[in-house]
Each structure stands twice: as structure tokens, then as C-alpha cells.
């Protein structure tokens, strides 16, 4: 577990360094040996950190030539592949949350089907997420209480994923299911649009690096205030 957390920590430091130096598309990173010395870690840790950055679309590697910065992302777009959260995707904006529901409940059948029958209690959190003063989305999440043992309204008003990482829990990967549909009256009222307006809804299941699911979320986006992008490595 320590090794897993270490390469994630180094990947975050490398990303911060790229941003701090304002490196542009195509700029070359230091060689592997230099990175090992700079961060004081093993070759395998650096290799794993670089793989993570490559999977997140932040770098690309050219065999025999080195590692280069990849920064084609346009501003104000939400990354549909990365699992860093809105705060990381939209750094120039003020992100805020209004907590509608926060409670411990017995998991609904759809959630228990993912978490397993042994999961008898989850945190249910419903939040309106804001980008600056505008509603970005309605987020409905269920967290396993045996992994995320404590949540309160103050935590839920910020970035829950940042809180999870601060606990030393390593977020691994996710499955995302996208649907475009017309809004019902209740959801439309919360988003501040009209019933029957279109919306992108994403059902997401987040896993730890160990492969255990810990978060089942459904996010419905305001069609006027949300933009998305996907980076492909092939």
C-alpha cells in the first residue's frame, strides 16, 4: 500500500511541477535518472508515476527520445476520463456545493448490487455543484461506510475526493455510463431549467487501487453550464 501511495504522491508532485513551470506542449521532461534523484525514489516508482500521468493525458512518451508534456486541454472543460474531480478540472473557477442530503441509510438495491450484499450501510449525499454562481450539476452519491467512515456537511461542501486522498485512501479507476435524457420536473427545478430540457447524466462507479468499489454516483449536468472533453492515447 505504501508503494501504491508513493507513486500517486510523486505523480501529483510532477503534475504540480509541470503547472508551476508552465511547461508548454512538447517540452521535454528530465531523464529517468534525474527524476529518481530529484524525488528520491526508485525507478519503478517513477515509471508508475509517469504511466499515471500518461493515462491522465498530461504527458506522452516517445521510445528512445524521452518524456514530453501534453497540454492540449482547453480551459473550462470537465475531463470525462480523469477522476480528479471538478476542483482539479476547473482550477480558475470558484467551485461550491450546496448539500441537500447527508445521511446514513441502507443501500438501495442498485447500489447494493455493486457494493455487495455484505454492505448494510452507506452514506447518501445529494449536492448541487456550482461553478462560480451557476449551477453545474446535481450529484447523488453513495459511499461505503466501512471505507469512508466519517463524512459531515463541512466536508461535503468541499471536494470529497480531496478528503478521501487526505485519509490516505488511493482512488484507482472508474466505470462511467452516459445517458442523454429529458429532465423531470423535480430535477429541472433543482438545476434551474425547464422540465423536458435535455441533460447529460453520468452514472459512475469508483474503485480503489485494490479494485474495491467505494462510491456509486449519478451526476446530472446543466446543459448550458457544462462542457466536456476526452483525451485518447490511441
PDB file of C-alpha atoms in Angstrom:
ATOM      1  CA  UNK A   1       0.000   0.000   0.000  1.00  0.00           C
ATOM      2  CA  UNK A   2       2.862   2.386   0.813  1.00  0.00           C
ATOM      3  CA  UNK A   3       4.369   1.837  -2.656  1.00  0.00           C
ATOM      4  CA  UNK A   4       0.977   2.479  -4.281  1.00  0.00           C
ATOM      5  CA  UNK A   5       0.526   5.715  -2.367  1.00  0.00           C
ATOM      6  CA  UNK A   6       4.108   6.777  -3.099  1.00  0.00           C
ATOM      7  CA  UNK A   7       3.781   6.682  -6.874  1.00  0.00           C
ATOM      8  CA  UNK A   8       0.477   8.581  -6.628  1.00  0.00           C
ATOM      9  CA  UNK A   9       2.200  11.202  -4.474  1.00  0.00           C
ATOM     10  CA  UNK A  10       5.071  11.526  -6.979  1.00  0.00           C
ATOM     11  CA  UNK A  11       2.617  11.793  -9.895  1.00  0.00           C
ATOM     12  CA  UNK A  12       0.839  14.655  -8.107  1.00  0.00           C
ATOM     13  CA  UNK A  13       4.180  16.398  -7.465  1.00  0.00           C
ATOM     14  CA  UNK A  14       5.177  16.031 -11.122  1.00  0.00           C
ATOM     15  CA  UNK A  15       1.855  17.471 -12.251  1.00  0.00           C
ATOM     16  CA  UNK A  16       2.259  20.422  -9.856  1.00  0.00           C
ATOM     17  CA  UNK A  17       5.791  20.968 -11.201  1.00  0.00           C
ATOM     18  CA  UNK A  18       4.577  20.994 -14.825  1.00  0.00           C
ATOM     19  CA  UNK A  19       1.889  23.546 -13.923  1.00  0.00           C
ATOM     20  CA  UNK A  20       4.228  25.675 -11.779  1.00  0.00           C
ATOM     21  CA  UNK A  21       6.841  25.834 -14.561  1.00  0.00           C
ATOM     22  CA  UNK A  22       4.065  26.492 -17.083  1.00  0.00           C
ATOM     23  CA  UNK A  23       5.606  23.951 -19.431  1.00  0.00           C
ATOM     24  CA  UNK A  24       4.117  24.030 -22.905  1.00  0.00           C
ATOM     25  CA  UNK A  25       3.044  21.286 -25.278  1.00  0.00           C
ATOM     26  CA  UNK A  26       6.046  19.210 -26.421  1.00  0.00           C
ATOM     27  CA  UNK A  27       8.549  20.354 -23.785  1.00  0.00           C
ATOM     28  CA  UNK A  28      10.799  17.522 -22.623  1.00  0.00           C
ATOM     29  CA  UNK A  29      10.908  16.349 -19.010  1.00  0.00           C
ATOM     30  CA  UNK A  30      14.168  15.408 -17.240  1.00  0.00           C
ATOM     31  CA  UNK A  31      15.577  11.930 -17.854  1.00  0.00           C
ATOM     32  CA  UNK A  32      14.524   8.981 -15.704  1.00  0.00           C
ATOM     33  CA  UNK A  33      17.712   9.024 -13.620  1.00  0.00           C
ATOM     34  CA  UNK A  34      17.299  12.751 -12.959  1.00  0.00           C
ATOM     35  CA  UNK A  35      13.698  12.256 -11.837  1.00  0.00           C
ATOM     36  CA  UNK A  36      14.782   9.444  -9.498  1.00  0.00           C
ATOM     37  CA  UNK A  37      17.362  11.754  -7.921  1.00  0.00           C
ATOM     38  CA  UNK A  38      15.009  14.743  -7.831  1.00  0.00           C
ATOM     39  CA  UNK A  39      12.253  12.887  -5.974  1.00  0.00           C
ATOM     40  CA  UNK A  40      14.453  10.414  -4.077  1.00  0.00           C
ATOM     41  CA  UNK A  41      12.511   7.324  -5.137  1.00  0.00           C
ATOM     42  CA  UNK A  42      13.126   4.110  -7.042  1.00  0.00           C
ATOM     43  CA  UNK A  43      12.969   3.595 -10.803  1.00  0.00           C
ATOM     44  CA  UNK A  44       9.772   1.538 -10.503  1.00  0.00           C
ATOM     45  CA  UNK A  45       8.028   4.365  -8.588  1.00  0.00           C
ATOM     46  CA  UNK A  46       8.985   6.933 -11.255  1.00  0.00           C
ATOM     47  CA  UNK A  47       7.851   4.583 -14.044  1.00  0.00           C
ATOM     48  CA  UNK A  48       4.457   4.060 -12.344  1.00  0.00           C
ATOM     49  CA  UNK A  49       4.088   7.807 -11.760  1.00  0.00           C
ATOM     50  CA  UNK A  50       4.823   8.523 -15.436  1.00  0.00           C
ATOM     51  CA  UNK A  51       2.317   5.871 -16.511  1.00  0.00           C
ATOM     52  CA  UNK A  52      -0.324   7.561 -14.364  1.00  0.00           C
ATOM     53  CA  UNK A  53       0.432  10.967 -15.866  1.00  0.00           C
ATOM     54  CA  UNK A  54       0.296   9.481 -19.350  1.00  0.00           C
ATOM     55  CA  UNK A  55      -3.068   7.836 -18.644  1.00  0.00           C
ATOM     56  CA  UNK A  56      -4.336  11.216 -17.444  1.00  0.00           C
ATOM     57  CA  UNK A  57      -3.233  12.869 -20.678  1.00  0.00           C
ATOM     58  CA  UNK A  58      -0.561  15.079 -19.073  1.00  0.00           C
ATOM     59  CA  UNK A  59       2.496  13.615 -20.829  1.00  0.00           C
ATOM     60  CA  UNK A  60       3.418  11.331 -23.706  1.00  0.00           C
ATOM     61  CA  UNK A  61       6.442   9.066 -24.031  1.00  0.00           C
ATOM     62  CA  UNK A  62       8.449   8.534 -27.202  1.00  0.00           C
ATOM     63  CA  UNK A  63      10.619   5.445 -27.141  1.00  0.00           C
ATOM     64  CA  UNK A  64      14.265   6.378 -27.450  1.00  0.00           C
ATOM     65  CA  UNK A  65      13.568  10.107 -27.183  1.00  0.00           C
ATOM     66  CA  UNK A  66      12.088  10.727 -23.740  1.00  0.00           C
ATOM     67  CA  UNK A  67       9.015  12.066 -21.982  1.00  0.00           C
ATOM     68  CA  UNK A  68       7.183  15.171 -23.200  1.00  0.00           C
ATOM     69  CA  UNK A  69       4.457  17.462 -21.875  1.00  0.00           C
ATOM     70  CA  UNK A  70       0.980  17.101 -23.306  1.00  0.00           C
ATOM     71  CA  UNK A  71      -1.204  20.144 -22.655  1.00  0.00           C
ATOM     72  CA  UNK A  72      -3.792  20.463 -25.400  1.00  0.00           C
ATOM     73  CA  UNK A  73      -6.698  20.779 -22.974  1.00  0.00           C
ATOM     74  CA  UNK A  74      -8.954  23.804 -23.449  1.00  0.00           C
ATOM     75  CA  UNK A  75      -9.930  25.780 -20.385  1.00  0.00           C
ATOM     76  CA  UNK A  76     -13.293  25.279 -18.645  1.00  0.00           C
ATOM     77  CA  UNK A  77     -13.852  21.680 -19.770  1.00  0.00           C
ATOM     78  CA  UNK A  78     -14.587  18.743 -17.463  1.00  0.00           C
ATOM     79  CA  UNK A  79     -12.425  15.686 -18.116  1.00  0.00           C
ATOM     80  CA  UNK A  80     -14.696  12.668 -18.584  1.00  0.00           C
ATOM     81  CA  UNK A  81     -11.862  10.163 -18.142  1.00  0.00           C
ATOM     82  CA  UNK A  82      -9.846  11.536 -15.234  1.00  0.00           C
ATOM     83  CA  UNK A  83     -11.031  11.002 -11.653  1.00  0.00           C
ATOM     84  CA  UNK A  84      -9.560  14.128 -10.085  1.00  0.00           C
ATOM     85  CA  UNK A  85     -12.851  15.954  -9.564  1.00  0.00           C
ATOM     86  CA  UNK A  86     -14.173  19.378 -10.536  1.00  0.00           C
ATOM     87  CA  UNK A  87     -11.727  21.328  -8.375  1.00  0.00           C
ATOM     88  CA  UNK A  88      -8.776  19.946 -10.366  1.00  0.00           C
ATOM     89  CA  UNK A  89     -10.509  20.200 -13.757  1.00  0.00           C
ATOM     90  CA  UNK A  90     -11.706  23.784 -13.289  1.00  0.00           C
ATOM     91  CA  UNK A  91      -8.927  25.489 -11.299  1.00  0.00           C
ATOM     92  CA  UNK A  92      -9.670  29.036 -12.468  1.00  0.00           C
ATOM     93  CA  UNK A  93     -13.268  28.898 -11.225  1.00  0.00           C
ATOM     94  CA  UNK A  94     -14.790  29.080  -7.779  1.00  0.00           C
ATOM     95  CA  UNK A  95     -16.380  25.716  -7.068  1.00  0.00           C
ATOM     96  CA  UNK A  96     -19.023  25.398  -4.360  1.00  0.00           C
ATOM     97  CA  UNK A  97     -21.538  22.832  -3.162  1.00  0.00           C
ATOM     98  CA  UNK A  98     -24.968  23.050  -1.578  1.00  0.00           C
ATOM     99  CA  UNK A  99     -25.657  19.916   0.445  1.00  0.00           C
ATOM    100  CA  UNK A 100     -29.259  18.766   0.030  1.00  0.00           C
ATOM    101  CA  UNK A 101     -28.995  15.410   1.791  1.00  0.00           C
ATOM    102  CA  UNK A 102     -26.367  13.804   4.023  1.00  0.00           C
ATOM    103  CA  UNK A 103     -27.313  10.700   5.959  1.00  0.00           C
ATOM    104  CA  UNK A 104     -26.536   7.062   6.600  1.00  0.00           C
ATOM    105  CA  UNK A 105     -29.027   4.661   5.021  1.00  0.00           C
ATOM    106  CA  UNK A 106     -29.450   1.075   3.927  1.00  0.00           C
ATOM    107  CA  UNK A 107     -28.111   0.947   0.352  1.00  0.00           C
ATOM    108  CA  UNK A 108     -30.713   0.915  -2.453  1.00  0.00           C
ATOM    109  CA  UNK A 109     -30.794  -2.295  -4.495  1.00  0.00           C
ATOM    110  CA  UNK A 110     -28.867  -0.755  -7.424  1.00  0.00           C
ATOM    111  CA  UNK A 111     -26.083   0.284  -5.051  1.00  0.00           C
ATOM    112  CA  UNK A 112     -26.000  -2.981  -3.120  1.00  0.00           C
ATOM    113  CA  UNK A 113     -25.699  -4.859  -6.415  1.00  0.00           C
ATOM    114  CA  UNK A 114     -22.350  -3.071  -6.907  1.00  0.00           C
ATOM    115  CA  UNK A 115     -21.074  -2.967  -3.323  1.00  0.00           C
ATOM    116  CA  UNK A 116     -22.209  -6.478  -2.421  1.00  0.00           C
ATOM    117  CA  UNK A 117     -24.821  -7.895  -0.012  1.00  0.00           C
ATOM    118  CA  UNK A 118     -22.484  -7.526   2.975  1.00  0.00           C
ATOM    119  CA  UNK A 119     -22.718  -3.725   2.706  1.00  0.00           C
ATOM    120  CA  UNK A 120     -25.621  -2.883   5.012  1.00  0.00           C
ATOM    121  CA  UNK A 121     -24.988   0.864   5.382  1.00  0.00           C
ATOM    122  CA  UNK A 122     -23.832   3.698   3.127  1.00  0.00           C
ATOM    123  CA  UNK A 123     -23.562   7.469   3.200  1.00  0.00           C
ATOM    124  CA  UNK A 124     -26.124   9.063   0.896  1.00  0.00           C
ATOM    125  CA  UNK A 125     -25.111  12.533  -0.276  1.00  0.00           C
ATOM    126  CA  UNK A 126     -27.076  14.769  -2.652  1.00  0.00           C
ATOM    127  CA  UNK A 127     -25.395  18.013  -3.668  1.00  0.00           C
ATOM    128  CA  UNK A 128     -25.871  20.842  -6.089  1.00  0.00           C
ATOM    129  CA  UNK A 129     -22.450  21.726  -7.508  1.00  0.00           C
ATOM    130  CA  UNK A 130     -21.806  25.306  -8.594  1.00  0.00           C
ATOM    131  CA  UNK A 131     -19.256  26.780 -10.977  1.00  0.00           C
ATOM    132  CA  UNK A 132     -18.897  30.398  -9.910  1.00  0.00           C
ATOM    133  CA  UNK A 133     -22.537  31.452  -9.358  1.00  0.00           C
ATOM    134  CA  UNK A 134     -24.077  28.982 -11.836  1.00  0.00           C
ATOM    135  CA  UNK A 135     -25.437  25.506 -11.213  1.00  0.00           C
ATOM    136  CA  UNK A 136     -23.142  22.941 -12.832  1.00  0.00           C
ATOM    137  CA  UNK A 137     -24.866  19.701 -11.841  1.00  0.00           C
ATOM    138  CA  UNK A 138     -26.894  17.666  -9.385  1.00  0.00           C
ATOM    139  CA  UNK A 139     -24.777  14.944  -7.807  1.00  0.00           C
ATOM    140  CA  UNK A 140     -26.187  11.928  -5.953  1.00  0.00           C
ATOM    141  CA  UNK A 141     -23.566   9.710  -4.314  1.00  0.00           C
ATOM    142  CA  UNK A 142     -23.388   6.645  -2.110  1.00  0.00           C
ATOM    143  CA  UNK A 143     -20.166   5.922  -0.185  1.00  0.00           C
ATOM    144  CA  UNK A 144     -19.279   2.733   1.673  1.00  0.00           C
ATOM    145  CA  UNK A 145     -19.097   3.495   5.375  1.00  0.00           C
ATOM    146  CA  UNK A 146     -16.508   0.775   6.010  1.00  0.00           C
ATOM    147  CA  UNK A 147     -14.077   2.698   3.758  1.00  0.00           C
ATOM    148  CA  UNK A 148     -15.230   6.322   4.197  1.00  0.00           C
ATOM    149  CA  UNK A 149     -16.022   6.087   7.878  1.00  0.00           C
ATOM    150  CA  UNK A 150     -16.861   9.734   8.520  1.00  0.00           C
ATOM    151  CA  UNK A 151     -18.470  12.499   6.498  1.00  0.00           C
ATOM    152  CA  UNK A 152     -20.142  15.711   7.618  1.00  0.00           C
ATOM    153  CA  UNK A 153     -21.680  18.720   5.883  1.00  0.00           C
ATOM    154  CA  UNK A 154     -18.476  20.752   6.015  1.00  0.00           C
ATOM    155  CA  UNK A 155     -16.563  18.003   4.206  1.00  0.00           C
ATOM    156  CA  UNK A 156     -19.398  17.548   1.696  1.00  0.00           C
ATOM    157  CA  UNK A 157     -19.351  21.261   0.873  1.00  0.00           C
ATOM    158  CA  UNK A 158     -15.798  20.873  -0.432  1.00  0.00           C
ATOM    159  CA  UNK A 159     -14.048  18.239  -2.508  1.00  0.00           C
ATOM    160  CA  UNK A 160     -14.887  14.805  -1.118  1.00  0.00           C
ATOM    161  CA  UNK A 161     -12.200  13.207  -3.300  1.00  0.00           C
ATOM    162  CA  UNK A 162      -9.535  15.516  -1.831  1.00  0.00           C
ATOM    163  CA  UNK A 163     -10.753  14.484   1.631  1.00  0.00           C
ATOM    164  CA  UNK A 164     -10.553  10.809   0.644  1.00  0.00           C
ATOM    165  CA  UNK A 165      -6.960  11.250  -0.563  1.00  0.00           C
ATOM    166  CA  UNK A 166      -6.038  13.076   2.649  1.00  0.00           C
ATOM    167  CA  UNK A 167      -7.188   9.970   4.514  1.00  0.00           C
ATOM    168  CA  UNK A 168      -4.518   8.033   2.609  1.00  0.00           C
ATOM    169  CA  UNK A 169      -7.074   6.146   0.517  1.00  0.00           C
ATOM    170  CA  UNK A 170      -5.836   5.525  -3.043  1.00  0.00           C
ATOM    171  CA  UNK A 171      -8.507   6.105  -5.708  1.00  0.00           C
ATOM    172  CA  UNK A 172      -7.845   3.842  -8.664  1.00  0.00           C
ATOM    173  CA  UNK A 173     -10.239   3.818 -11.608  1.00  0.00           C
ATOM    174  CA  UNK A 174     -13.897   4.172 -12.523  1.00  0.00           C
ATOM    175  CA  UNK A 175     -16.642   2.921 -14.793  1.00  0.00           C
ATOM    176  CA  UNK A 176     -18.822   5.593 -16.403  1.00  0.00           C
ATOM    177  CA  UNK A 177     -22.198   5.134 -18.109  1.00  0.00           C
ATOM    178  CA  UNK A 178     -23.518   8.111 -20.081  1.00  0.00           C
ATOM    179  CA  UNK A 179     -27.152   8.813 -20.877  1.00  0.00           C
ATOM    180  CA  UNK A 180     -28.857  11.799 -22.521  1.00  0.00           C
ATOM    181  CA  UNK A 181     -32.454  12.258 -21.426  1.00  0.00           C
ATOM    182  CA  UNK A 182     -35.184  14.795 -20.804  1.00  0.00           C
ATOM    183  CA  UNK A 183     -35.453  16.127 -17.263  1.00  0.00           C
ATOM    184  CA  UNK A 184     -38.360  15.500 -14.930  1.00  0.00           C
ATOM    185  CA  UNK A 185     -39.884  18.431 -13.074  1.00  0.00           C
ATOM    186  CA  UNK A 186     -38.151  17.784  -9.742  1.00  0.00           C
ATOM    187  CA  UNK A 187     -34.633  17.588 -11.199  1.00  0.00           C
ATOM    188  CA  UNK A 188     -35.301  20.511 -13.559  1.00  0.00           C
ATOM    189  CA  UNK A 189     -36.343  22.702 -10.618  1.00  0.00           C
ATOM    190  CA  UNK A 190     -33.112  21.907  -8.767  1.00  0.00           C
ATOM    191  CA  UNK A 191     -30.979  22.696 -11.818  1.00  0.00           C
ATOM    192  CA  UNK A 192     -32.967  25.838 -12.630  1.00  0.00           C
ATOM    193  CA  UNK A 193     -34.123  24.718 -16.069  1.00  0.00           C
ATOM    194  CA  UNK A 194     -37.421  23.568 -17.571  1.00  0.00           C
ATOM    195  CA  UNK A 195     -38.943  20.112 -17.342  1.00  0.00           C
ATOM    196  CA  UNK A 196     -38.306  18.355 -20.634  1.00  0.00           C
ATOM    197  CA  UNK A 197     -34.986  20.150 -21.219  1.00  0.00           C
ATOM    198  CA  UNK A 198     -32.125  17.791 -22.210  1.00  0.00           C
ATOM    199  CA  UNK A 199     -29.411  16.725 -19.785  1.00  0.00           C
ATOM    200  CA  UNK A 200     -26.360  14.515 -19.755  1.00  0.00           C
ATOM    201  CA  UNK A 201     -26.467  12.046 -16.876  1.00  0.00           C
ATOM    202  CA  UNK A 202     -23.378  10.054 -15.908  1.00  0.00           C
ATOM    203  CA  UNK A 203     -23.597   7.041 -13.626  1.00  0.00           C
ATOM    204  CA  UNK A 204     -20.144   6.416 -12.159  1.00  0.00           C
ATOM    205  CA  UNK A 205     -18.684   3.633 -10.040  1.00  0.00           C
ATOM    206  CA  UNK A 206     -15.348   4.495  -8.439  1.00  0.00           C
ATOM    207  CA  UNK A 207     -12.855   1.874  -7.281  1.00  0.00           C
ATOM    208  CA  UNK A 208      -9.806   1.854  -5.045  1.00  0.00           C
ATOM    209  CA  UNK A 209      -6.454   0.782  -6.483  1.00  0.00           C
ATOM    210  CA  UNK A 210      -7.218  -2.596  -4.854  1.00  0.00           C
ATOM    211  CA  UNK A 211     -10.261  -2.982  -7.141  1.00  0.00           C
ATOM    212  CA  UNK A 212     -12.882  -2.484  -4.417  1.00  0.00           C
ATOM    213  CA  UNK A 213     -15.848  -0.225  -5.354  1.00  0.00           C
ATOM    214  CA  UNK A 214     -16.394   2.516  -2.793  1.00  0.00           C
ATOM    215  CA  UNK A 215     -18.507   5.242  -4.485  1.00  0.00           C
ATOM    216  CA  UNK A 216     -21.651   4.923  -6.601  1.00  0.00           C
ATOM    217  CA  UNK A 217     -22.649   8.278  -8.091  1.00  0.00           C
ATOM    218  CA  UNK A 218     -25.141   9.707 -10.553  1.00  0.00           C
ATOM    219  CA  UNK A 219     -24.449  13.206 -11.863  1.00  0.00           C
ATOM    220  CA  UNK A 220     -26.922  15.209 -13.952  1.00  0.00           C
ATOM    221  CA  UNK A 221     -25.462  18.246 -15.711  1.00  0.00           C
ATOM    222  CA  UNK A 222     -26.980  21.631 -16.524  1.00  0.00           C
ATOM    223  CA  UNK A 223     -26.883  21.670 -20.323  1.00  0.00           C
ATOM    224  CA  UNK A 224     -25.934  25.363 -20.562  1.00  0.00           C
ATOM    225  CA  UNK A 225     -23.172  25.403 -17.934  1.00  0.00           C
ATOM    226  CA  UNK A 226     -21.184  22.248 -18.657  1.00  0.00           C
ATOM    227  CA  UNK A 227     -18.566  21.320 -21.271  1.00  0.00           C
ATOM    228  CA  UNK A 228     -16.595  18.080 -21.552  1.00  0.00           C
ATOM    229  CA  UNK A 229     -13.507  16.654 -23.184  1.00  0.00           C
ATOM    230  CA  UNK A 230     -11.842  13.260 -23.635  1.00  0.00           C
ATOM    231  CA  UNK A 231      -8.173  12.635 -24.358  1.00  0.00           C
ATOM    232  CA  UNK A 232      -7.218   9.449 -26.163  1.00  0.00           C
ATOM    233  CA  UNK A 233      -3.846   7.721 -26.158  1.00  0.00           C
ATOM    234  CA  UNK A 234      -4.554   5.791 -29.348  1.00  0.00           C
TER     235      UNK A 234
END
